[in-house]
Amino acid sequence: MAHVVQLTNTRLVDGDQLIAQSLWFDSIKGIFVSHPQHAPASTVDCQNRIVAPGFLDLQINGAYGFDFSEDVARLSEADHDWHDELLADNDQPAAREVPSGMQAMPISFAMNREKEESKAVAGSDYSPQNLPYLGPSRSRRPSEGTESLGAHCEGPFFAHNRMGVHLPAAIHASGSTSEPDRVFQTYGSSNLVDAESKERDAGSIPSHVRMITLAPERPGALDTIRQLSDEGIVMSIGHMAADYQQARAGVDAGATMVTHLYNQMNSHHHREPGPLGVLTDTDAGPEMRILGQGTEDGGVKRRPYFGIIADGSHVHPASLRLAYQAHPDGLVLVTDALLPLGGEDGTVDWGSRQLTKQGVSVKLEGTDTIAGSCVTLLECVNNFRRWTGASIPTAMRAVTSTPAAVLGLEHVKGTFQAGADADFVVLSEEAVPGLSSSELVVDQVWKFGVKVYDRCDV
Amino acid sequence: MAHVVQLTNTRLVDGDQLIAQSLWFDSIKGIFVSHPQHAPASTVDCQNRIVAPGFLDLQINGAYGFDFSEDVARLSEADHDWHDELLADNDQPAAREVPSGMQAMPISFAMNREKEESKAVAGSDYSPQNLPYLGPSRSRRPSEGTESLGAHCEGPFFAHNRMGVHLPAAIHASGSTSEPDRVFQTYGSSNLVDAESKERDAGSIPSHVRMITLAPERPGALDTIRQLSDEGIVMSIGHMAADYQQARAGVDAGATMVTHLYNQMNSHHHREPGPLGVLTDTDAGPEMRILGQGTEDGGVKRRPYFGIIADGSHVHPASLRLAYQAHPDGLVLVTDALLPLGGEDGTVDWGSRQLTKQGVSVKLEGTDTIAGSCVTLLECVNNFRRWTGASIPTAMRAVTSTPAAVLGLEHVKGTFQAGADADFVVLSEEAVPGLSSSELVVDQVWKFGVKVYDRCDV
C-alpha cells in the first residue's frame, strides 16, 4: 500500500457525531480508501483534533481583489490561463481562501458587467467569454488551491424589483422569444451542454454552468427550470417577487434550492408566507384544505435546500434559526463574498462602481445597499454555531455534505467515503474572549491528499 | 371500589402515541384513579375508539349568541346567576360547546364595551361587574357543561395601532400613574388577589382573573408582567407593536405566552424578526454575537407558548407550520370564538356594532376586518392535522396538555394521571370526501366522570 496514508488520533465528523476513528487515503490518486489490509505507507497523528471534509461555498463572486465576473474575462483576453492565475498563484483568491478551509466552489458568475451586458441583452446565441474559463477545474487536480466546480450563474433572469446590486440593464425584460430559448442564448448553449453526461453519476461536472439562479414567477421560467434541470444543471430560485404559490411552483418544476434566503425576495406575511413558506411544506403529504377557501391538495411536497449568508448583516440570528428549525437538513451556509474579501477596510473599484468594505460587510459606495459580504465560510460556521447552539458536526454539514448534495456530488465531495476526493480540514477549538462558546480554527487543509496549508508553517 | 369505573378497549392518548390500555376513574369524586386492586363497579367498552383528555380553549369570547363580556353583566344585573344560565342551561354555550369536546376555558373577557369603558378609562379602583362571575366555576362541579377556569382579560393595555376590533376608547393611554397601579385599578385588585394561594400547587385557580394579554413595549409593562406573574396570573403578550427585543424582554420579565401569534403584531422581517423570532430562541444558551455589531449575550432563553387560530383565515397553513416547526411544544390551538359561533350565517348585533358570520369567519359588518372566529376547537384540531401531518396524539396535545401547562394545571387538566379531573372525550376517525386524510369526530364527552354527551343519543 505504497501510497496509502492513515490519519490517526482524530475526532472525525460522522453525521451528527464526532467519532475517534482512523481515516485512510491514497496520496497519489487523491481519494479516500477503505481500511487497507496491509500497513499504510505512513501515518499522520491528528493529535485528537477535529477532521472534517473540505468546505464548499455555493456562492462566491470573488475575493482578494479578484472578481470572477470581471477579471477572468480580462485574463482570458490577455491570453492568460486564469486557472493558473487563480488556482496556482498564491496571490490569487483560490489559494488565499484555503486558510478558511474552503476547497471547492461553483464560482458565482453575475452576468451584469458592461462587457457582457450588450451581448447578453441582445440575446443572440453568444457564448460569454468568461464561462468556459469558469468551468470545472477538476481534471487539473490543482493541489495548491480551491477547485472550481463550474459556474453558478446568478442572473440576469431576475424580478426587476429584486435585482439587488445587479445592473438593471442586464435584467432581461420578458419578451417574445420563449424564456427557455433566451436563457440558452444568453449563457450560450455550449456552456450548458453536458459533455460527460454518462459520467455524471460518477460525479463529473456536467457543463461549464453548474448552477443557475432565476426568478420562478417570470413568464416561461417554469419551462426553463424543467429543461435545464433535465440537463443536470442545478436550478435555484432567487432575486424574485414570487409569492408562496409561485415559489412552490418553481420547486415543483425542479428547482432544488433557494438562493440567499430572505435577501431579494418577499418577506413573510402570516396570510401570504412567501418563499419562506415553501421551506415548511411537509413531506408527509397531508391535504392542506383551508376552511372556507376550497381545497388545496398538498400531496407530497419537496422542500428546497436554501443558502443563507450568516454574516450578521444579511439576516438576523433569529431569522436564521427560524429557517433552520423549519428545515434543518436544507440549510447551506454561503458567503456571497466579493472581491474585497481578504483586503483592508475601505473603498475599491468594482466595474464601473465602487464598493466600501467595513469588517464583514460590503456596501455600494455612498449607499446603504448591501452588496454581498466579506465573510469567510469559517466565520459563517462559527456564527451558525453561536446562533443556533448546533453541535460542531451538525454545523459542518452546512458547508460539506449538504452543499455537496445540492450539486449531486454527495459521493465525491463533503464525505469521507471510499472513492471520494481526499479533501479535508483539521480543526481546533479556541476560546473566544468574552464568550463562553468556542470558535473553530483551521489548523491544516489537505486537498486531493496533499497538505496545502498548515497554520504552524505560516 | 363502589364508584370506580373502568374504560376498556381504548386507544388512549399517551404523549405522542395511542396505546391500548385501560383507564379508571371515580364517578363520585370525578377524578381519575390508578389501577385499583379490586374489580371496578362497572366497565365501559370504548370499542377501540380514541380516548383523549377534555379539550381546553384559552381564548373564547362567546358562542351561541352569548357574549361573555356583555351578557354576563346583563344577567348579573338582572340578579341571575349566570353560571346556571351559562353552564347548566342546555341552551347556553357551555353546554352547546360540549359536542366539540371543549370542556374547560379561561373565559376571554375583553374590557372594551360601552358599559365598562368609562369606568375602565377613569382608572379608579373599580371592580368590573363581570369579572367575579367569570371566575373559576370549579367548586360547582358543573356536570352539564363546560367549566370556567377564570377570566382571560384581553386588553385594554394594548398598542394603539394593534387594537384589532377592540374599542379605541378603551385602550389606555400611558399616563402618569405607574402602569402596574393602573392595571390593578382597571381590573380591580379583588379580582387579581389570590384567595387560595396555598392550594395553588394543588391546581386551584388563584383568582377571578386567570390570564391577561398586554403589550410588552408599553411603558411600565415589564413591571406589570413581573408583579402579576408573581401573583400567579398567566401573562401573555399580544396586540403589540413590539419588535424582537421588546417581545423578548416581555418573556424574560415573566410572560409565558403569545396571544394569537401573527395577528395584531409586527410581521417577521429578516433583519427585524419581531415577536415570531422569540419562538426560535434556543434553550441551548449560545451567545448570539452578531459580527461587526458587538455582542448580544444569549444566555438561556425561555421560549413562550403561543396561541394560534387555525381557522384558515387568520393564518396561512404554511405560517402555522413555520411556528410549529420552530417550537413544536409551544403550540396551543385557540378559537378566539365570538357569539355567532354555532349560529346561522348572517349579521348579528355585537354591543354597539354588528358582526357578519360567513362559515368559520366573522367580520365587522360592512368591513373586511376579521373579528375573532366561528371555528370550533375540534375543527382547529382537524385543520392542524391536515396542515402539518401531525399524528392524532400530537395534535391532541395542542388542545389538552399544552394549554393545561400554560395555566399551571398540568396535573389537573389535560392528563389521565391519578387525581386529575376525569374530563375526557371519545373520538372516532371519519373519512372526508375528497381528502385522503381522516377527520376526528367526537362521539362522547365525559365531565368529572359523568357522561354529558353521546352522539348516538342526539
PDB file of C-alpha atoms in Angstrom, chain B residues 20 76 80 91 108 133-134 222 226 253 297 303 309 341 344 356 359 364 368 393 422 430 439 457:
ATOM      1  CA  ALA B  20     -54.311   0.146  24.166  1.00  0.00           C
ATOM      2  CA  SER B  76     -75.805  39.555  36.896  1.00  0.00           C
ATOM      3  CA  HIS B  80     -79.470  35.914  37.600  1.00  0.00           C
ATOM      4  CA  ASP B  91     -79.371  26.408  25.507  1.00  0.00           C
ATOM      5  CA  SER B 108     -61.946  35.560  27.423  1.00  0.00           C
ATOM      6  CA  TYR B 133     -68.920  35.982  37.602  1.00  0.00           C
ATOM      7  CA  LEU B 134     -66.242  34.922  35.161  1.00  0.00           C
ATOM      8  CA  LEU B 222     -42.463  44.827  32.174  1.00  0.00           C
ATOM      9  CA  ARG B 226     -43.346  40.845  36.892  1.00  0.00           C
ATOM     10  CA  ALA B 253     -39.949  39.505  32.567  1.00  0.00           C
ATOM     11  CA  ASP B 297     -25.321  37.617  25.006  1.00  0.00           C
ATOM     12  CA  ARG B 303     -39.482  30.127  24.711  1.00  0.00           C
ATOM     13  CA  ILE B 309     -56.183  30.437  15.414  1.00  0.00           C
ATOM     14  CA  LEU B 341     -70.332  30.562  16.777  1.00  0.00           C
ATOM     15  CA  GLU B 344     -76.513  30.665  11.212  1.00  0.00           C
ATOM     16  CA  THR B 356     -71.265  39.215   9.929  1.00  0.00           C
ATOM     17  CA  GLY B 359     -68.775  29.948   7.622  1.00  0.00           C
ATOM     18  CA  LEU B 364     -67.212  43.649  11.430  1.00  0.00           C
ATOM     19  CA  ASP B 368     -63.006  43.305   5.840  1.00  0.00           C
ATOM     20  CA  PRO B 393     -51.949  12.224  19.796  1.00  0.00           C
ATOM     21  CA  ALA B 422     -61.995  12.849  34.915  1.00  0.00           C
ATOM     22  CA  GLU B 430     -64.179   9.503   9.706  1.00  0.00           C
ATOM     23  CA  GLU B 439     -61.266  13.786  10.370  1.00  0.00           C
ATOM     24  CA  ASP B 457     -78.362   9.992  21.724  1.00  0.00           C
TER      25      ASP B 457
END
